[in-house]
């Protein structure tokens, strides 16, 4: 499976999460995105999406906001502690989106993801509470991210 991985603010490509996905047999596109120009980061993410046509888009923190602000077609969205209130203009996500968030996260409040689920009319199970911090880089959240990416299409719809 091709996965477009959009990093958070001040992250560098090739980190723990995209490496984990690649180690599990996926082709991961992990572009370098500018930290200070959200519009340019959206443009780059859209170009990479259009070029590679991934089946899934994973966005972590600021990357979650980026994922919501590109045209991702039929690709599944997996958002990790999405910083949607801080970046971009999109206030909802498409059906089938999975949001993973730690209640103990210190950067983006868990309540922001609860609000995003409500705004989007997603079912409660679309929000998965996982992990012990904002990074979601421990074994449990890494495995949950992988499962969300690999879920069959019918399971994503509801």
GROMACS .gro file of C-alpha atoms in nm:
model
  158
    1UNK     CA    1   0.000   0.000   0.000
    2UNK     CA    2   0.117   0.355  -0.073
    3UNK     CA    3   0.088   0.590   0.223
    4UNK     CA    4   0.146   0.964   0.219
    5UNK     CA    5   0.284   1.054   0.562
    6UNK     CA    6   0.261   1.420   0.662
    7UNK     CA    7   0.482   1.511   0.956
    8UNK     CA    8   0.409   1.758   1.231
    9UNK     CA    9   0.569   2.094   1.292
   10UNK     CA   10   0.949   2.079   1.330
   11UNK     CA   11   0.956   1.709   1.241
   12UNK     CA   12   1.187   1.558   0.985
   13UNK     CA   13   1.106   1.292   0.727
   14UNK     CA   14   1.209   0.939   0.815
   15UNK     CA   15   1.098   0.943   1.177
   16UNK     CA   16   0.965   0.658   1.390
   17UNK     CA   17   0.610   0.646   1.250
   18UNK     CA   18   0.683   0.650   0.875
   19UNK     CA   19   0.971   0.407   0.932
   20UNK     CA   20   0.734   0.174   1.121
   21UNK     CA   21   0.490   0.176   0.828
   22UNK     CA   22   0.771   0.107   0.581
   23UNK     CA   23   0.902  -0.179   0.798
   24UNK     CA   24   0.556  -0.335   0.770
   25UNK     CA   25   0.574  -0.349   0.391
   26UNK     CA   26   0.422  -0.019   0.286
   27UNK     CA   27   0.561   0.234   0.040
   28UNK     CA   28   0.575   0.555   0.241
   29UNK     CA   29   0.597   0.897   0.077
   30UNK     CA   30   0.724   1.134   0.348
   31UNK     CA   31   0.797   1.477   0.197
   32UNK     CA   32   0.989   1.753   0.371
   33UNK     CA   33   0.737   2.025   0.453
   34UNK     CA   34   0.812   2.386   0.545
   35UNK     CA   35   0.734   2.469   0.908
   36UNK     CA   36   0.656   2.837   0.867
   37UNK     CA   37   0.441   2.840   0.550
   38UNK     CA   38   0.126   2.632   0.589
   39UNK     CA   39   0.001   2.721   0.241
   40UNK     CA   40   0.323   2.599   0.082
   41UNK     CA   41   0.311   2.282   0.293
   42UNK     CA   42  -0.044   2.216   0.167
   43UNK     CA   43   0.074   2.273  -0.192
   44UNK     CA   44   0.362   2.027  -0.153
   45UNK     CA   45   0.137   1.768   0.015
   46UNK     CA   46  -0.115   1.799  -0.270
   47UNK     CA   47   0.156   1.762  -0.535
   48UNK     CA   48   0.285   1.447  -0.361
   49UNK     CA   49  -0.068   1.309  -0.327
   50UNK     CA   50  -0.143   1.373  -0.694
   51UNK     CA   51   0.190   1.223  -0.804
   52UNK     CA   52   0.173   0.902  -0.597
   53UNK     CA   53  -0.206   0.847  -0.554
   54UNK     CA   54  -0.170   0.681  -0.212
   55UNK     CA   55  -0.439   0.461  -0.062
   56UNK     CA   56  -0.394   0.626   0.278
   57UNK     CA   57  -0.283   0.963   0.414
   58UNK     CA   58  -0.145   0.976   0.768
   59UNK     CA   59  -0.105   1.316   0.926
   60UNK     CA   60   0.041   1.378   1.269
   61UNK     CA   61  -0.030   1.699   1.462
   62UNK     CA   62   0.023   1.981   1.208
   63UNK     CA   63   0.038   1.710   0.942
   64UNK     CA   64  -0.315   1.613   1.045
   65UNK     CA   65  -0.429   1.964   0.961
   66UNK     CA   66  -0.243   1.939   0.630
   67UNK     CA   67  -0.415   1.608   0.550
   68UNK     CA   68  -0.753   1.770   0.604
   69UNK     CA   69  -0.670   2.061   0.376
   70UNK     CA   70  -0.573   1.861   0.067
   71UNK     CA   71  -0.801   1.688  -0.180
   72UNK     CA   72  -0.741   1.327  -0.077
   73UNK     CA   73  -1.003   1.168  -0.299
   74UNK     CA   74  -1.089   0.815  -0.186
   75UNK     CA   75  -0.775   0.769   0.025
   76UNK     CA   76  -0.839   0.688   0.388
   77UNK     CA   77  -0.733   0.951   0.640
   78UNK     CA   78  -0.559   0.856   0.963
   79UNK     CA   79  -0.503   1.162   1.181
   80UNK     CA   80  -0.277   1.148   1.485
   81UNK     CA   81  -0.344   1.423   1.741
   82UNK     CA   82  -0.449   1.658   1.457
   83UNK     CA   83  -0.376   2.026   1.522
   84UNK     CA   84  -0.676   2.134   1.315
   85UNK     CA   85  -0.760   2.437   1.531
   86UNK     CA   86  -0.411   2.583   1.486
   87UNK     CA   87  -0.360   2.530   1.112
   88UNK     CA   88  -0.570   2.556   0.798
   89UNK     CA   89  -0.935   2.629   0.739
   90UNK     CA   90  -1.099   2.285   0.720
   91UNK     CA   91  -1.323   2.220   1.022
   92UNK     CA   92  -1.450   1.872   0.934
   93UNK     CA   93  -1.312   1.546   0.796
   94UNK     CA   94  -1.458   1.305   0.546
   95UNK     CA   95  -1.647   0.987   0.639
   96UNK     CA   96  -1.423   0.693   0.725
   97UNK     CA   97  -1.152   0.908   0.883
   98UNK     CA   98  -0.983   0.761   1.191
   99UNK     CA   99  -0.849   0.999   1.456
  100UNK     CA  100  -0.603   0.868   1.714
  101UNK     CA  101  -0.521   1.081   2.016
  102UNK     CA  102  -0.375   1.048   2.364
  103UNK     CA  103  -0.565   1.204   2.652
  104UNK     CA  104  -0.224   1.267   2.808
  105UNK     CA  105  -0.103   1.462   2.504
  106UNK     CA  106   0.041   1.796   2.606
  107UNK     CA  107   0.034   1.976   2.269
  108UNK     CA  108  -0.317   1.929   2.124
  109UNK     CA  109  -0.606   1.884   2.369
  110UNK     CA  110  -0.801   1.556   2.342
  111UNK     CA  111  -1.118   1.770   2.341
  112UNK     CA  112  -1.013   1.911   2.002
  113UNK     CA  113  -1.037   1.564   1.847
  114UNK     CA  114  -1.369   1.501   2.021
  115UNK     CA  115  -1.497   1.826   1.868
  116UNK     CA  116  -1.365   1.730   1.523
  117UNK     CA  117  -1.552   1.398   1.539
  118UNK     CA  118  -1.874   1.581   1.636
  119UNK     CA  119  -1.829   1.851   1.367
  120UNK     CA  120  -1.780   1.580   1.106
  121UNK     CA  121  -2.071   1.359   1.211
  122UNK     CA  122  -1.836   1.063   1.256
  123UNK     CA  123  -1.936   0.770   1.476
  124UNK     CA  124  -1.778   0.760   1.823
  125UNK     CA  125  -1.539   0.473   1.734
  126UNK     CA  126  -1.372   0.702   1.476
  127UNK     CA  127  -1.182   0.854   1.771
  128UNK     CA  128  -0.935   0.608   1.918
  129UNK     CA  129  -0.781   0.693   2.252
  130UNK     CA  130  -0.428   0.555   2.245
  131UNK     CA  131  -0.079   0.629   2.373
  132UNK     CA  132   0.078   0.818   2.660
  133UNK     CA  133   0.186   1.143   2.493
  134UNK     CA  134   0.150   1.363   2.185
  135UNK     CA  135   0.410   1.175   1.981
  136UNK     CA  136   0.220   0.843   1.965
  137UNK     CA  137   0.551   0.670   1.896
  138UNK     CA  138   0.528   0.382   2.147
  139UNK     CA  139   0.441   0.024   2.040
  140UNK     CA  140   0.066   0.046   2.115
  141UNK     CA  141  -0.007   0.364   1.913
  142UNK     CA  142   0.225   0.253   1.631
  143UNK     CA  143   0.030  -0.074   1.598
  144UNK     CA  144  -0.301   0.117   1.612
  145UNK     CA  145  -0.181   0.349   1.332
  146UNK     CA  146  -0.086   0.049   1.118
  147UNK     CA  147  -0.425  -0.118   1.179
  148UNK     CA  148  -0.608   0.202   1.083
  149UNK     CA  149  -0.412   0.226   0.757
  150UNK     CA  150  -0.471  -0.138   0.669
  151UNK     CA  151  -0.841  -0.155   0.757
  152UNK     CA  152  -1.060  -0.278   0.471
  153UNK     CA  153  -1.266  -0.010   0.295
  154UNK     CA  154  -1.600  -0.141   0.424
  155UNK     CA  155  -1.480  -0.113   0.785
  156UNK     CA  156  -1.375   0.249   0.731
  157UNK     CA  157  -1.723   0.368   0.640
  158UNK     CA  158  -1.884   0.338   0.968
   0.00000   0.00000   0.00000
